[in-house]
Coordinates of C-alpha atoms and ligand atoms in Angstrom, one line a residue:
X788 CA 3.5 61.2 35.2
X789 CA 4.2 64.9 35.8
X790 CA 6.5 67.1 33.9
X791 CA 7.7 70.5 35.1
X792 CA 8.2 71.7 31.6
X793 CA 4.5 71.4 30.7
X794 CA 2.6 74.6 31.5
X795 CA -1.2 75.1 31.1
X796 CA -1.9 77.7 28.4
X797 CA -4.7 80.1 29.2
X798 CA -7.4 80.0 26.5
X799 CA -8.3 83.3 24.7
X800 CA -12.0 82.3 24.5
X801 CA -13.2 81.7 28.1
X802 CA -15.5 78.9 29.2
X803 CA -18.2 81.4 30.2
X804 CA -18.2 83.0 26.8
X805 CA -18.8 79.6 25.2
X806 CA -21.6 78.8 27.6
X807 CA -23.2 82.2 27.0
X808 CA -23.2 81.6 23.2
X809 CA -24.8 78.1 23.3
X810 CA -27.5 79.3 25.7
X811 CA -27.7 76.3 28.0
X812 CA -25.5 74.7 30.7
X813 CA -23.0 72.1 29.7
X814 CA -23.2 68.8 31.6
X815 CA -22.2 65.2 31.3
X816 CA -25.2 62.8 31.2
X817 CA -23.5 59.7 32.5
X818 CA -25.6 56.7 31.6
X819 CA -24.8 53.6 33.6
X820 CA -26.4 50.2 33.5
X821 CA -26.1 46.5 32.4
X822 CA -25.4 45.5 28.9
X823 CA -28.7 45.7 27.0
X824 CA -30.3 47.9 29.7
X825 CA -30.9 50.5 27.1
X826 CA -28.1 53.1 27.6
X827 CA -27.3 53.6 23.9
X828 CA -31.0 53.5 22.9
X829 CA -32.1 56.1 25.5
X830 CA -29.0 58.2 25.2
X831 CA -29.6 58.5 21.4
X832 CA -33.3 59.4 22.0
X833 CA -32.3 62.1 24.4
X834 CA -29.6 63.4 22.1
X835 CA -32.1 63.6 19.2
X836 CA -34.6 65.6 21.4
X837 CA -31.9 68.0 22.7
X838 CA -30.5 68.5 19.2
X839 CA -34.0 69.3 17.9
X840 CA -34.4 71.8 20.7
X841 CA -31.2 73.6 19.5
X842 CA -28.9 72.3 22.2
X843 CA -25.2 71.6 21.4
X844 CA -24.7 68.0 22.2
X845 CA -22.4 65.0 21.6
X846 CA -22.6 61.4 22.5
X847 CA -19.7 59.1 23.5
X848 CA -20.8 55.5 23.2
X849 CA -19.1 52.4 24.6
X850 CA -18.3 50.3 21.6
X851 CA -17.5 53.3 19.4
X852 CA -14.9 54.6 21.8
X853 CA -13.4 51.1 22.1
X854 CA -12.9 51.1 18.3
X855 CA -10.7 54.2 18.5
X856 CA -9.5 56.1 21.6
X857 CA -9.5 53.1 23.8
X858 CA -8.8 50.3 21.4
X859 CA -5.7 49.4 23.3
X860 CA -7.7 48.5 26.4
X861 CA -9.3 45.2 27.4
X862 CA -11.9 44.3 30.0
X863 CA -9.8 43.5 33.0
X864 CA -10.3 45.7 36.1
X865 CA -7.3 47.9 35.5
X866 CA -8.3 48.5 31.8
X867 CA -11.9 49.3 32.8
X868 CA -10.6 51.9 35.2
X869 CA -8.4 53.5 32.5
X870 CA -11.3 53.3 30.0
X871 CA -13.5 55.4 32.3
X872 CA -10.7 57.8 33.2
X873 CA -10.1 58.6 29.5
X874 CA -13.8 58.9 28.8
X875 CA -14.2 61.3 31.7
X876 CA -11.3 63.4 30.5
X877 CA -12.7 63.6 26.9
X878 CA -16.2 64.3 28.2
X879 CA -14.8 67.1 30.3
X880 CA -13.3 68.7 27.2
X881 CA -16.7 68.7 25.6
X882 CA -18.2 70.2 28.7
X883 CA -15.5 72.9 28.6
X884 CA -16.5 73.6 25.0
X885 CA -20.1 74.1 26.2
X886 CA -21.8 70.9 25.1
X887 CA -24.2 68.5 26.8
X888 CA -22.3 65.3 26.4
X889 CA -23.8 61.9 26.9
X890 CA -21.7 58.9 27.9
X891 CA -23.1 55.5 27.4
X892 CA -20.9 52.9 29.1
X893 CA -21.7 50.1 31.5
X894 CA -19.3 51.7 34.0
X895 CA -20.1 49.0 36.6
X896 CA -17.8 50.2 39.4
X897 CA -18.9 52.8 41.9
X898 CA -15.4 54.0 42.5
X899 CA -15.0 54.8 38.8
X900 CA -18.2 56.7 38.6
X901 CA -17.2 58.6 41.8
X902 CA -13.9 59.5 40.1
X903 CA -15.8 60.8 37.0
X904 CA -18.1 62.7 39.3
X905 CA -15.2 64.3 41.1
X906 CA -13.5 65.3 37.9
X907 CA -16.7 66.8 36.4
X908 CA -17.9 68.4 39.7
X909 CA -21.4 69.8 39.6
X910 CA -21.6 69.1 35.8
X911 CA -22.2 65.4 36.5
X912 CA -25.6 64.0 36.0
X913 CA -25.8 60.2 36.7
X914 CA -28.5 58.5 34.8
X915 CA -29.1 55.0 36.1
X916 CA -30.6 52.8 33.3
X917 CA -32.1 50.3 35.7
X918 CA -33.2 47.2 34.0
X919 CA -33.3 43.8 35.7
X920 CA -30.7 41.3 34.5
X921 CA -33.4 38.9 33.4
X922 CA -34.9 41.6 31.1
X923 CA -31.5 42.5 29.7
X924 CA -30.8 38.9 29.1
X925 CA -34.2 38.4 27.4
X926 CA -33.5 41.5 25.1
X927 CA -30.0 40.4 24.4
X928 CA -29.7 42.9 21.5
X929 CA -26.2 41.8 20.6
X930 CA -26.4 38.1 21.6
X931 CA -23.7 38.7 24.3
X932 CA -25.6 37.2 27.2
X933 CA -25.9 33.9 25.2
X934 CA -22.2 33.9 24.6
X935 CA -21.4 34.9 28.2
X936 CA -23.6 32.1 29.6
X937 CA -21.7 29.7 27.4
X938 CA -18.5 30.9 29.0
X939 CA -17.2 32.6 25.8
X940 CA -16.9 36.1 27.3
X941 CA -14.8 36.5 30.4
X942 CA -15.6 39.3 32.9
X943 CA -19.1 39.8 31.6
X944 CA -21.0 42.3 33.8
X945 CA -23.9 40.8 35.6
X946 CA -22.7 37.2 34.8
X947 CA -19.1 36.9 35.8
X948 CA -18.2 40.4 36.8
X949 CA -20.2 42.6 39.3
X950 CA -22.4 45.6 38.6
X951 CA -22.5 48.0 41.5
X952 CA -25.8 49.9 41.2
X953 CA -25.8 53.7 41.9
X954 CA -27.4 54.6 45.3
X955 CA -28.5 58.1 44.5
X956 CA -28.5 58.8 40.8
X957 CA -29.8 62.2 39.6
X958 CA -32.1 60.3 37.2
X959 CA -33.4 56.8 37.8
X960 CA -35.0 55.1 34.8
X961 CA -36.8 51.8 35.4
X962 CA -37.0 50.8 31.7
X963 CA -38.9 47.6 32.2
X964 CA -41.9 49.8 33.2
X965 CA -41.6 52.5 30.5
X966 CA -41.1 53.1 26.8
X967 CA -37.9 54.6 25.3
X968 CA -39.8 57.8 24.7
X969 CA -40.9 58.0 28.3
X970 CA -37.3 57.4 29.5
X971 CA -35.9 60.1 27.2
X972 CA -38.7 62.5 28.4
X973 CA -37.7 61.9 32.0
X974 CA -34.1 62.9 31.3
X975 CA -35.1 66.0 29.4
X976 CA -37.5 66.9 32.2
X977 CA -34.7 66.6 34.7
X978 CA -32.6 69.0 32.7
X979 CA -35.5 71.5 32.5
X980 CA -36.3 71.2 36.2
X981 CA -32.7 72.0 37.0
X982 CA -32.6 74.8 34.5
X983 CA -29.8 73.2 32.6
X984 CA -31.7 73.8 29.4
Ligands
ADP578 N1 -38.0 50.8 27.7 C1 -36.8 50.6 27.0 N2 -35.8 51.4 27.2 C2 -34.6 51.1 26.5 N3 -34.4 50.1 25.6 C3 -35.5 49.2 25.4 C4 -36.7 49.4 26.1 N4 -37.5 48.5 25.8 C5 -36.9 47.7 24.9 N5 -35.6 48.1 24.7 C6 -34.6 47.5 23.8 O1 -33.5 47.1 24.6 C7 -32.3 47.1 23.8 C8 -31.3 48.0 24.6 O2 -30.1 47.9 23.9 P1 -28.9 49.0 24.0 O3 -29.5 50.3 24.0 O4 -27.9 48.7 23.0 O5 -28.4 48.7 25.5 P2 -27.0 49.1 26.1 O6 -26.4 50.3 25.3 O7 -27.3 49.5 27.5 O8 -26.1 47.9 26.0 C9 -32.7 47.8 22.5 O9 -32.8 46.7 21.5 C10 -34.0 48.5 22.8 O10 -34.8 48.6 21.6
MG579 MG1 -24.6 50.5 24.3

C-alpha cells in the first residue's frame, strides 16, 4: 500500500554519526537452520561475547517475536513470508541505530532470506547453523519433533515442510562437530576478519 501523503522525514542524527559513536559496523547476523539446530543457543553465546567486548547488540529470537510483533501470524507459507519481512524491517531499524543484531529464525525458504539480504544490503551476514535432521531430532529441546512425527504439528520444517539450505552462507557452522563455544568463536572471528568489530 502506498500513500502520497506519507513523506520520509530526514533524521537529525545521521547513521554515520551513530556508527562512529558505537565504534563498530552494524550488521545483521542472520542465523538460519532447522528447529533444534542451535540457532538460539549459539546466537545467545555470540551476543554475550560481543556484549562483553563492548559492542552494541540486540537479539531477535523466533518464539519471542511470535509472542508479540508477529502474534497474528501462523505457519502457512504466506504467513512465514510476512514473518520474515517484518523481522527484516525491524532488524534494519536496529542496524540503522548502529547495532549488531542477531536474528534466530528457522527461515527455511531461500527466497525469503534473499529478500532479507536485498533489504539489508552489505550489512547481511548469513550464519548457517548446519545440523543434520537426525541430530536435531535427537536433541529435540522442546519436544517438537516428537509431536511433529505424531502428526500434531502441521508444516513442521524438516518433517512436513521443506528446509532450503543456504548455498554460500558467510558463516557455516557444523554444530554436530563442534561445541557451542567453538561455534560462537567462529562467528566472532568472522566479524573480526571482516573488520566489522
Ligand atoms: N554444538 C552445539 N551447538 C548448538 N547447540 C547445541 C550443540 N550441542 C548441543 N546443543 C543443544 O542443542 C539445542 C539447540 O536448541 P536451540 O538453540 O533452542 O535450537 P533452535 O533455536 O535452532 O531451535 C540446545 O539444547 C543446545 O544445548
Ligand atoms: Mg530458537
